Each structure stands twice: as structure tokens, then as C-alpha cells.
Tab-separated table of C-alpha atoms in Angstrom:
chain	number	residue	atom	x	y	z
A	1	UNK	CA	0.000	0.000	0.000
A	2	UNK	CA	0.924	3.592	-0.391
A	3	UNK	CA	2.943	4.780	2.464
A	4	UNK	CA	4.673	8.328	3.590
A	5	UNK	CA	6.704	8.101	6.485
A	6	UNK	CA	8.580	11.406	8.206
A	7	UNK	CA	12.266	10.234	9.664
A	8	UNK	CA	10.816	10.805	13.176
A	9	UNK	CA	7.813	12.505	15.186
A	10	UNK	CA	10.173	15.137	17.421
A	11	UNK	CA	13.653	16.556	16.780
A	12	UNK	CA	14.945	18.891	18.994
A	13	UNK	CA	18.628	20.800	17.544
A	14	UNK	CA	20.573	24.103	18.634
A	15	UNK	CA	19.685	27.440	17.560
A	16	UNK	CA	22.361	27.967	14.676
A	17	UNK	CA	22.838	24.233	13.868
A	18	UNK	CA	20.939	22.696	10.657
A	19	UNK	CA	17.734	20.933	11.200
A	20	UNK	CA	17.703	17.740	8.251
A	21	UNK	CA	14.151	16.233	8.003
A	22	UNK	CA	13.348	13.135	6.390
A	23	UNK	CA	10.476	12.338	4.111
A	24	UNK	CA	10.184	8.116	2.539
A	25	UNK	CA	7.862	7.225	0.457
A	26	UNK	CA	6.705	3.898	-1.119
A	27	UNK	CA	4.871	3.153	-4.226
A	28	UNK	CA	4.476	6.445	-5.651
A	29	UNK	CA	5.786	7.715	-8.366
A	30	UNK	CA	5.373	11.865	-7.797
A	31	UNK	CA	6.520	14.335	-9.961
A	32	UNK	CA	6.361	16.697	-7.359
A	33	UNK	CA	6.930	17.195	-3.884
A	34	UNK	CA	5.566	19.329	-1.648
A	35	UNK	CA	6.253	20.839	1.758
A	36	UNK	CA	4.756	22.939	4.621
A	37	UNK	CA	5.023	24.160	7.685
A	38	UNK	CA	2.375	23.873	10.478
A	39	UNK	CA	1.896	26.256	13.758
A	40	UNK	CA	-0.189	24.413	16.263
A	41	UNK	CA	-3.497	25.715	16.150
A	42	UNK	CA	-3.128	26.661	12.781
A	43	UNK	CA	-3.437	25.146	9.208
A	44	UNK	CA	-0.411	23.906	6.839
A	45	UNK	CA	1.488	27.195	4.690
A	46	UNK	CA	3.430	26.124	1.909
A	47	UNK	CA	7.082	26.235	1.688
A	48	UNK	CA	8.813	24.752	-1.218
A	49	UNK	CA	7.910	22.374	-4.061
A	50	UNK	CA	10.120	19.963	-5.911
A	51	UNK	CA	10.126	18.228	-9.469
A	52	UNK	CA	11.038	15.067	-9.870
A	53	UNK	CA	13.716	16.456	-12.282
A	54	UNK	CA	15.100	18.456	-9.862
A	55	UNK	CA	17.618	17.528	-7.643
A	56	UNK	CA	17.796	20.343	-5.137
A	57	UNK	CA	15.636	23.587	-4.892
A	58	UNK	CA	16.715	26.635	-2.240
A	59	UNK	CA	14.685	29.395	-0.978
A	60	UNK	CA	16.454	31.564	1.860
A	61	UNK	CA	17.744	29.289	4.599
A	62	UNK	CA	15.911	26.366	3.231
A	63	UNK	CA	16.782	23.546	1.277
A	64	UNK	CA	14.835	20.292	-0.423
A	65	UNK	CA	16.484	17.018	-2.385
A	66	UNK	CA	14.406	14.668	-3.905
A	67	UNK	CA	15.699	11.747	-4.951
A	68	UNK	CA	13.106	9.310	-6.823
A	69	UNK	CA	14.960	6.400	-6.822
A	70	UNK	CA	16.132	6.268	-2.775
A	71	UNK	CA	12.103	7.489	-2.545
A	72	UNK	CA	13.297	10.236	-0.037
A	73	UNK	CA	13.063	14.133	-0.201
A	74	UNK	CA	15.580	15.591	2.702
A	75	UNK	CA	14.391	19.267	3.665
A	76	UNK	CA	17.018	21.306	5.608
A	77	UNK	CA	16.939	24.629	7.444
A	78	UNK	CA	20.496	26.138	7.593
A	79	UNK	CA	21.276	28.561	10.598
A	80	UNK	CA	18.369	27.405	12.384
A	81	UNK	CA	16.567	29.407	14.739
A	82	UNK	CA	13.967	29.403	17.549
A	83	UNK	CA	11.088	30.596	15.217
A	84	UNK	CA	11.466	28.138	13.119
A	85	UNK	CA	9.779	25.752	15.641
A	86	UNK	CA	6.985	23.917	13.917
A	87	UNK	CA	5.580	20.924	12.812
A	88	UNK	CA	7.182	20.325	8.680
A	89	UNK	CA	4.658	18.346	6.461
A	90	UNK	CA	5.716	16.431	3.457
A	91	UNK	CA	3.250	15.482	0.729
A	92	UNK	CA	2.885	14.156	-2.487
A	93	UNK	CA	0.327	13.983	-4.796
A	94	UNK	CA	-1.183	10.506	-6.278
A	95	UNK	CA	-5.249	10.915	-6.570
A	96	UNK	CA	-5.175	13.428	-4.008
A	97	UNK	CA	-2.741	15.198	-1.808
A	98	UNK	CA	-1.137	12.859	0.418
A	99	UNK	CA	0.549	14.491	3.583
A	100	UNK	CA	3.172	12.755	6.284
A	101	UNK	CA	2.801	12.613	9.403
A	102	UNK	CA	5.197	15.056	10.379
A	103	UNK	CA	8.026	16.455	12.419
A	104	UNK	CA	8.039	18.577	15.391
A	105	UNK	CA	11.014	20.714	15.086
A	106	UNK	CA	11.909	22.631	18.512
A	107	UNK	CA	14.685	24.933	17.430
A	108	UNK	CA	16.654	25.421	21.259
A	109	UNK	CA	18.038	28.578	21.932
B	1	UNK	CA	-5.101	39.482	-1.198
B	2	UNK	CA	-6.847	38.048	1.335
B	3	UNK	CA	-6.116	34.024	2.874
B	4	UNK	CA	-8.542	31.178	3.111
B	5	UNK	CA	-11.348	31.821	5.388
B	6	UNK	CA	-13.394	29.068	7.558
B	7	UNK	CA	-16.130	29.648	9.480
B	8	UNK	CA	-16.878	28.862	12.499
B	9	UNK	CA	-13.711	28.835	14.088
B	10	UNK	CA	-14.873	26.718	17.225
B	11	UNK	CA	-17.599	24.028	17.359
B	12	UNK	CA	-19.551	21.844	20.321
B	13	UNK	CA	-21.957	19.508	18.995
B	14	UNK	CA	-23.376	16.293	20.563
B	15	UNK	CA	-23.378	12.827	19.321
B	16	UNK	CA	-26.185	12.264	16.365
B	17	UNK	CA	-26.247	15.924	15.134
B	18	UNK	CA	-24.965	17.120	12.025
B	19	UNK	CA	-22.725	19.997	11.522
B	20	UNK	CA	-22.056	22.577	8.453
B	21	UNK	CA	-18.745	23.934	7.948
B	22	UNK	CA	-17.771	27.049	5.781
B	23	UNK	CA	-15.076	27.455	3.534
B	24	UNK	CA	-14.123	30.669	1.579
B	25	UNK	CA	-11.262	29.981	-0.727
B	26	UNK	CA	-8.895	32.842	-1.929
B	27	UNK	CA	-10.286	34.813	-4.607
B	28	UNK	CA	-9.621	33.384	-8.030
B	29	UNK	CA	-9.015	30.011	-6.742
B	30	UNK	CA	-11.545	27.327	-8.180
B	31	UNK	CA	-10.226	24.214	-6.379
B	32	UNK	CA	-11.035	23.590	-2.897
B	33	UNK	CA	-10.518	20.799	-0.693
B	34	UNK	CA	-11.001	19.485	2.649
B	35	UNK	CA	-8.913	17.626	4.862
B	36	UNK	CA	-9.215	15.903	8.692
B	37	UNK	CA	-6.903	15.888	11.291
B	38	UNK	CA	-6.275	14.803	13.971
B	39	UNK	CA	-3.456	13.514	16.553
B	40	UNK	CA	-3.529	9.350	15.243
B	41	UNK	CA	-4.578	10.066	11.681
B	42	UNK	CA	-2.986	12.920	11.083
B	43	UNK	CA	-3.838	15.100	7.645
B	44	UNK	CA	-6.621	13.261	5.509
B	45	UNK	CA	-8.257	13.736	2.431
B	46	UNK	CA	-11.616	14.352	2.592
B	47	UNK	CA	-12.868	15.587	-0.658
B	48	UNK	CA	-12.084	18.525	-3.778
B	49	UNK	CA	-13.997	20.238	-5.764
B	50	UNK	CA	-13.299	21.982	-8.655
B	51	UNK	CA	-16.275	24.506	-10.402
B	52	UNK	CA	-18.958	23.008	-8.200
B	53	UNK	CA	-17.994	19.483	-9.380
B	54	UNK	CA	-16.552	17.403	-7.168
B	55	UNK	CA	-13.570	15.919	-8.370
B	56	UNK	CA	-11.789	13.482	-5.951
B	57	UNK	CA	-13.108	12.062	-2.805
B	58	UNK	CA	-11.054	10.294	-0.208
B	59	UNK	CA	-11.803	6.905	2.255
B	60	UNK	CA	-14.312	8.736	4.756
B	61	UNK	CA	-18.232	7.438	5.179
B	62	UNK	CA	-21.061	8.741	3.406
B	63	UNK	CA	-21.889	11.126	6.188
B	64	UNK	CA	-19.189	13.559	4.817
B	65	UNK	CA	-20.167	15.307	2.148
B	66	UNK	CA	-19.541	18.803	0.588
B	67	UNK	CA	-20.817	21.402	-2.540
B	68	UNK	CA	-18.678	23.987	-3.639
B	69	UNK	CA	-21.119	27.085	-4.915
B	70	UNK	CA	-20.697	29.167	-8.508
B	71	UNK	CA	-18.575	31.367	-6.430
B	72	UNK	CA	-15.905	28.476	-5.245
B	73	UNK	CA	-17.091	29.168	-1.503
B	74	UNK	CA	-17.588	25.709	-0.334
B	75	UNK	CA	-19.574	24.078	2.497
B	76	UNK	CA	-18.879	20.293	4.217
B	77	UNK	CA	-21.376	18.905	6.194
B	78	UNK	CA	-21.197	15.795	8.537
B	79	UNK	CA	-24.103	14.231	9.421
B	80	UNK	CA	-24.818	11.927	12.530
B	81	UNK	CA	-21.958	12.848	14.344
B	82	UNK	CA	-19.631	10.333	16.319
B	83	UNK	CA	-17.292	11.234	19.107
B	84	UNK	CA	-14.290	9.800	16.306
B	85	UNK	CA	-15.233	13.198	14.377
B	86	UNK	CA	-13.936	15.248	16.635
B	87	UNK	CA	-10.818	17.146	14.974
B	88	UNK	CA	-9.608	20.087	13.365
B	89	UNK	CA	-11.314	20.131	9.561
B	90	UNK	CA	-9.218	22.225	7.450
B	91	UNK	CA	-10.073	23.602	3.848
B	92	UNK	CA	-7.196	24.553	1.106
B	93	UNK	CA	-7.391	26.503	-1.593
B	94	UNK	CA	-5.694	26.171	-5.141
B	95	UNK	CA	-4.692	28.114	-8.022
B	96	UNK	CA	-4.323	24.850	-10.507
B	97	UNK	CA	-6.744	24.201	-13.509
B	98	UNK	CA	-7.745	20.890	-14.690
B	99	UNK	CA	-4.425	19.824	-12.436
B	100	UNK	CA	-3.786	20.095	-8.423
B	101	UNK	CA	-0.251	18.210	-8.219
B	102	UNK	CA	1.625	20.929	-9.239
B	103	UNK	CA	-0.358	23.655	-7.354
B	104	UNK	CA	1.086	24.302	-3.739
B	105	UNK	CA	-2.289	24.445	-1.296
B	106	UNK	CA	-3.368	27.675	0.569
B	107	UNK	CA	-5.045	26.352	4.132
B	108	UNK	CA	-7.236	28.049	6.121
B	109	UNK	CA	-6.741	28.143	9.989
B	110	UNK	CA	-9.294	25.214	10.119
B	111	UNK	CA	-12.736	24.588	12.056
B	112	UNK	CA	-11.959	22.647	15.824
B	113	UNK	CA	-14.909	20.433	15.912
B	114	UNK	CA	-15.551	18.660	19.070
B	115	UNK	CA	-18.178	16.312	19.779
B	116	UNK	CA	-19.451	15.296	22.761
């Protein structure tokens, strides 16, 4: 069955360090890649989406790969900092939009 | 340009009732979905609709259902409400045409149902 898995529910790093979150997937085959950020109370905002063509896109401090044949899209946040504390969303699209589960990031100062 | 509105914001309503939620998408937008969350599940697919049609629906029971309205302002409604439908029901907004993969979604701050 289709499956999206998030490398793990909580990770906690040091203000300034990079924060590397892990999104698997199993059979899909996107062409794109999506991902958000959550605020608790609040719904998902948008970040960055990748192609499957592309191997790396930047905006600011953030970073996505995608790699379609390890199934896994690595998001990074370079320089990290204490507002970037969320919840990050992957999701990909098959007959719908299908999100992960998610990571609590809790950026320590 | 204004965000993706839902209406109400809170919600208390007891077992066997049904509920409508609002959904105002932002303006231009023509697709709108829905999605349930909650702690175990996490974010589901609930249904789109795209120019009043609907055009995918997800793995929920017939009570859920939804219209979207000539203006794209859309409306769910869950009928004969369980306690297991308590969550936060949030509506997204898209830009895409005749395809949504490529579209990044625009969510609203969501509806906190709880039923009791």
C-alpha cells in the first residue's frame, strides 16, 4: 500500500545548527513534492515544491532534495533558529494530496 | 489578497447531530478541498472540488459530504456525528486548472470540531 513516512515525530537541535528532516515514500511515483510548515493551532502554509527532475531547490535558509529512486526528499533549514519551531509536512500527490505525518522541530536557543 | 477563510472557528456539537462547515477559498481560486486531522490520523483527504464538481473524494463514510457554490465558496457537512469526528477540519485553496499536483495548497486556519 501507499505509504509516507517522516524520519521521526520530534527533533529537537541548537539554535544555529541545521535541522535535516526526512520524508520516505513507497509506491508512488510523484513528480512533485511538496512541503509545509504547520503552527499548532493553525493550518499547513506552503514552503517549497520539488520536481522530480530536480535535484535540489533553495529558498532563503531552506533547502529540499528529492531523490526518486532512494524514494526520499531531505528538507534542511540552515542557521536554524527558535522561530522556526513547527511541525514540517511532506506530501505528495497521487489521486489526491497525500501528507506525512510530520516532524516537530523545537529549534533550542 | 486576502487568505482562506473558515467559518466557524470553534464548534460543540453532541453525538447524532450534524454539523455545516464554511469554507471561503482565496479569490480566483476554483479548487477547494477538505482535509481531517487529527493527533492518530494525522492530515486526511476528505474531498475537492473543482467549479462546483466534485472531483476526488477520499476513504471517509457517506456522512461527509460537501458542494462547492458558482462562487468556489464551499460548504462540508457531517451528518450523525460520532465522538471519532472530533478534529480540526481544514479547507485549502488552489490556483491549478484541470491539475492540483503541481499547485502548492493555501489552508485556512481550520474549524476545531468537538463532539461530545
Amino acid at each position: 500500500s501507499q505509504k509516507i513516512e517522516q524520519n521521526s515525530e520530534a527533533l529537537n537541535i541548537q539554535e544555529g545548527k541545521t535541522a535535516t528532516l526526512t520524508c520516505n515514500y513507497t509506491n508512488y511515483s510523484p513528480a512533485y513534492l511538496q512541503w509545509y510548515r504547520q503552527d499548532p493551532g493553525r493550518g499547513p502554509v506552503f514552503l517549497l515544491l520539488i520536481r522530480e527532475n530536480e535535484k535540489e531547490k533553495r529558498k532563503e535558509r531552506l533547502k529540499v532534495t528529492f531523490d526518486t529512486t532512494l524514494k526520499q526528499s531531505l528538507f534542511h533549514i540552515t542557521a536554524s533558529q527558535p522561530a522556526d519551531s513547527a511541525t514540517y509536512l511532506c506530501a505528495l500527490y497521487g489521486q489526491n494530496f497525500v501528507f506525512g505525518p510530520g516532524t516537530r522541530l523545537s529549534v533550542l536557543p | 489578497k486576502a487568505g482562506v477563510t473558515q467559518t466557524p472557528r470553534y464548534l460543540i456539537k453532541t453525538r447524532g447531530q450534524q454539523v455545516t462547515l464554511s469554507c471561503s477559498p482565496i479569490s480566483g481560486h476554483r479548487s477547494v478541498s477538505w482535509y481531517q486531522q487529527t493527533p492518530g490520523q494525522g492530515l486526511q483527504f476528505l474531498f475537492e472540488y473543482f467549479s462546483e464538481t466534485q472531483r476526488n473524494k477520499g476513504n471517509f463514510p457517506g456522512r461527509f459530504s460537501g458542494r462547492q457554490f458558482s462562487n468556489s465558496r464551499s460548504e462540508m457537512n457531517v451528518s450523525t456525528l460520532e465522538l471519532g469526528d472530533s478534529a480540526l477540519y481544514l479547507c485549502a485553496s488552489s490556483g491549478g486548472g484541470a491539475s492540483s499536483y503541481n499547485s502548492p495548497l493555501h489552508f485556512g486556519n481550520g474549524t476545531r470540531l468537538t463532539v461530545t
